[in-house]
Amino acid sequence: MFPTLALRNFACRITLFTRSNCKLCSDAKEVLSNVWDKRPFEYDEINVMEHSDQKWKNMYEFDTPVIHVDKAKEGKEFSTTGEARKLMHRFKEHEVEKLMDQAMLDEPSSSSSA
């Protein structure tokens, strides 16, 4: 099933887990920037080495970059969970957009890596 234009108007939230001096993280930011130009989304960035929540460091210290793609929750404070749809390391724009489509339709992810 392909989302209609009406479905594409709903925002997704993408959380990028990153760290300093990470070339793959810089590449991931560029991919996300290109996706943003076509399909804006809510964005959060977490440096796993500096974040106050130790669980993200424990989960992704050696695996950055990772993105979590969730359906945006309107009017609510939001934080992602370990069960979110994920892409890790090297990913392409079409893969991000596919996860955004799945999040908006609330379908289970077949691209999830964790």
Tab-separated table of C-alpha atoms in Angstrom:
chain	number	residue	atom	x	y	z
A	1	MET	CA	0.000	0.000	0.000
A	2	PHE	CA	1.347	3.428	-0.938
A	3	PRO	CA	0.443	6.466	1.143
A	4	THR	CA	-1.658	9.128	-0.511
A	5	LEU	CA	-0.680	12.785	-0.477
A	6	ALA	CA	-3.048	13.277	2.462
A	7	LEU	CA	-1.152	10.719	4.525
A	8	ARG	CA	2.168	12.367	3.670
A	9	ASN	CA	0.983	15.537	5.446
A	10	PHE	CA	1.246	13.822	8.832
A	11	ALA	CA	4.611	14.410	10.448
A	12	CYS	CA	7.025	11.757	11.540
A	13	ARG	CA	9.603	12.236	14.228
A	14	ILE	CA	13.173	11.195	13.488
A	15	THR	CA	15.703	10.893	16.282
A	16	LEU	CA	19.351	10.691	15.219
A	17	PHE	CA	21.729	9.011	17.649
A	18	THR	CA	25.204	10.339	16.963
A	19	ARG	CA	28.601	11.023	18.511
A	20	SER	CA	31.432	13.495	17.962
A	21	ASN	CA	33.981	12.935	15.191
A	22	CYS	CA	31.829	10.383	13.375
A	23	LYS	CA	32.030	10.496	9.562
A	24	LEU	CA	29.075	8.127	9.180
A	25	CYS	CA	27.063	10.467	11.432
A	26	SER	CA	27.887	13.413	9.154
A	27	ASP	CA	26.780	11.340	6.167
A	28	ALA	CA	23.543	10.432	7.977
A	29	LYS	CA	22.824	14.119	8.675
A	30	GLU	CA	23.236	14.855	4.970
A	31	VAL	CA	20.805	12.058	4.052
A	32	LEU	CA	18.288	13.371	6.599
A	33	SER	CA	18.703	16.911	5.271
A	34	ASN	CA	17.890	15.694	1.760
A	35	VAL	CA	14.815	13.847	3.036
A	36	TRP	CA	13.756	16.953	4.994
A	37	ASP	CA	13.846	19.005	1.773
A	38	LYS	CA	11.218	16.662	0.294
A	39	ARG	CA	9.280	15.629	3.409
A	40	PRO	CA	9.671	17.735	6.559
A	41	PHE	CA	9.664	15.878	9.873
A	42	GLU	CA	10.167	16.566	13.559
A	43	TYR	CA	13.827	16.111	14.443
A	44	ASP	CA	15.811	15.359	17.554
A	45	GLU	CA	19.509	14.616	17.833
A	46	ILE	CA	21.096	12.750	20.730
A	47	ASN	CA	24.844	12.530	21.250
A	48	VAL	CA	25.033	9.145	22.963
A	49	MET	CA	28.306	10.024	24.704
A	50	GLU	CA	26.940	13.244	26.241
A	51	HIS	CA	23.267	12.479	26.868
A	52	SER	CA	22.103	12.254	30.465
A	53	ASP	CA	20.139	9.062	29.767
A	54	GLN	CA	22.673	6.227	30.065
A	55	LYS	CA	20.429	3.760	28.221
A	56	TRP	CA	21.224	5.382	24.842
A	57	LYS	CA	24.964	5.153	25.474
A	58	ASN	CA	24.583	1.519	26.499
A	59	MET	CA	22.487	0.777	23.417
A	60	TYR	CA	24.354	2.715	20.705
A	61	GLU	CA	27.855	3.615	21.939
A	62	PHE	CA	29.480	1.466	19.235
A	63	ASP	CA	26.692	1.620	16.634
A	64	THR	CA	26.263	5.269	15.618
A	65	PRO	CA	24.661	6.602	13.581
A	66	VAL	CA	21.215	5.202	14.247
A	67	ILE	CA	17.881	6.790	13.457
A	68	HIS	CA	14.581	6.060	15.131
A	69	VAL	CA	11.480	6.839	13.075
A	70	ASP	CA	8.232	7.305	14.982
A	71	LYS	CA	4.830	8.760	14.194
A	72	ALA	CA	4.702	12.260	15.681
A	73	LYS	CA	2.422	12.699	18.672
A	74	GLU	CA	0.600	15.998	18.320
A	75	GLY	CA	0.578	18.228	21.371
A	76	LYS	CA	2.481	15.770	23.540
A	77	GLU	CA	5.988	15.687	24.942
A	78	PHE	CA	7.664	12.891	23.049
A	79	SER	CA	10.697	10.713	23.345
A	80	THR	CA	11.542	7.692	21.274
A	81	THR	CA	11.871	4.153	22.594
A	82	GLY	CA	14.051	1.171	21.789
A	83	GLU	CA	11.083	-0.352	19.942
A	84	ALA	CA	10.969	2.402	17.287
A	85	ARG	CA	11.618	1.669	13.614
A	86	LYS	CA	15.365	1.916	13.040
A	87	LEU	CA	18.051	2.316	10.439
A	88	MET	CA	21.693	1.945	11.360
A	89	HIS	CA	25.062	3.074	9.991
A	90	ARG	CA	24.714	3.613	6.238
A	91	PHE	CA	21.256	4.321	4.906
A	92	LYS	CA	19.782	5.995	1.875
A	93	GLU	CA	17.022	8.547	1.433
A	94	HIS	CA	14.534	6.015	0.049
A	95	GLU	CA	15.058	3.796	3.118
A	96	VAL	CA	14.286	6.708	5.448
A	97	GLU	CA	11.193	7.599	3.436
A	98	LYS	CA	10.010	3.975	3.514
A	99	LEU	CA	10.247	3.936	7.321
A	100	MET	CA	8.411	7.271	7.446
A	101	ASP	CA	5.616	5.745	5.344
A	102	GLN	CA	5.448	2.723	7.659
A	103	ALA	CA	5.353	4.934	10.753
A	104	MET	CA	2.513	7.035	9.353
A	105	LEU	CA	0.543	3.930	8.436
A	106	ASP	CA	1.522	2.281	11.724
A	107	GLU	CA	2.827	-0.827	9.935
A	108	PRO	CA	5.454	-3.099	11.452
A	109	SER	CA	8.943	-2.500	10.106
A	110	SER	CA	10.672	-5.031	7.894
A	111	SER	CA	13.802	-2.828	7.694
A	112	SER	CA	14.339	-2.661	11.433
A	113	SER	CA	17.852	-3.403	12.638
A	114	ALA	CA	18.606	-3.775	16.301
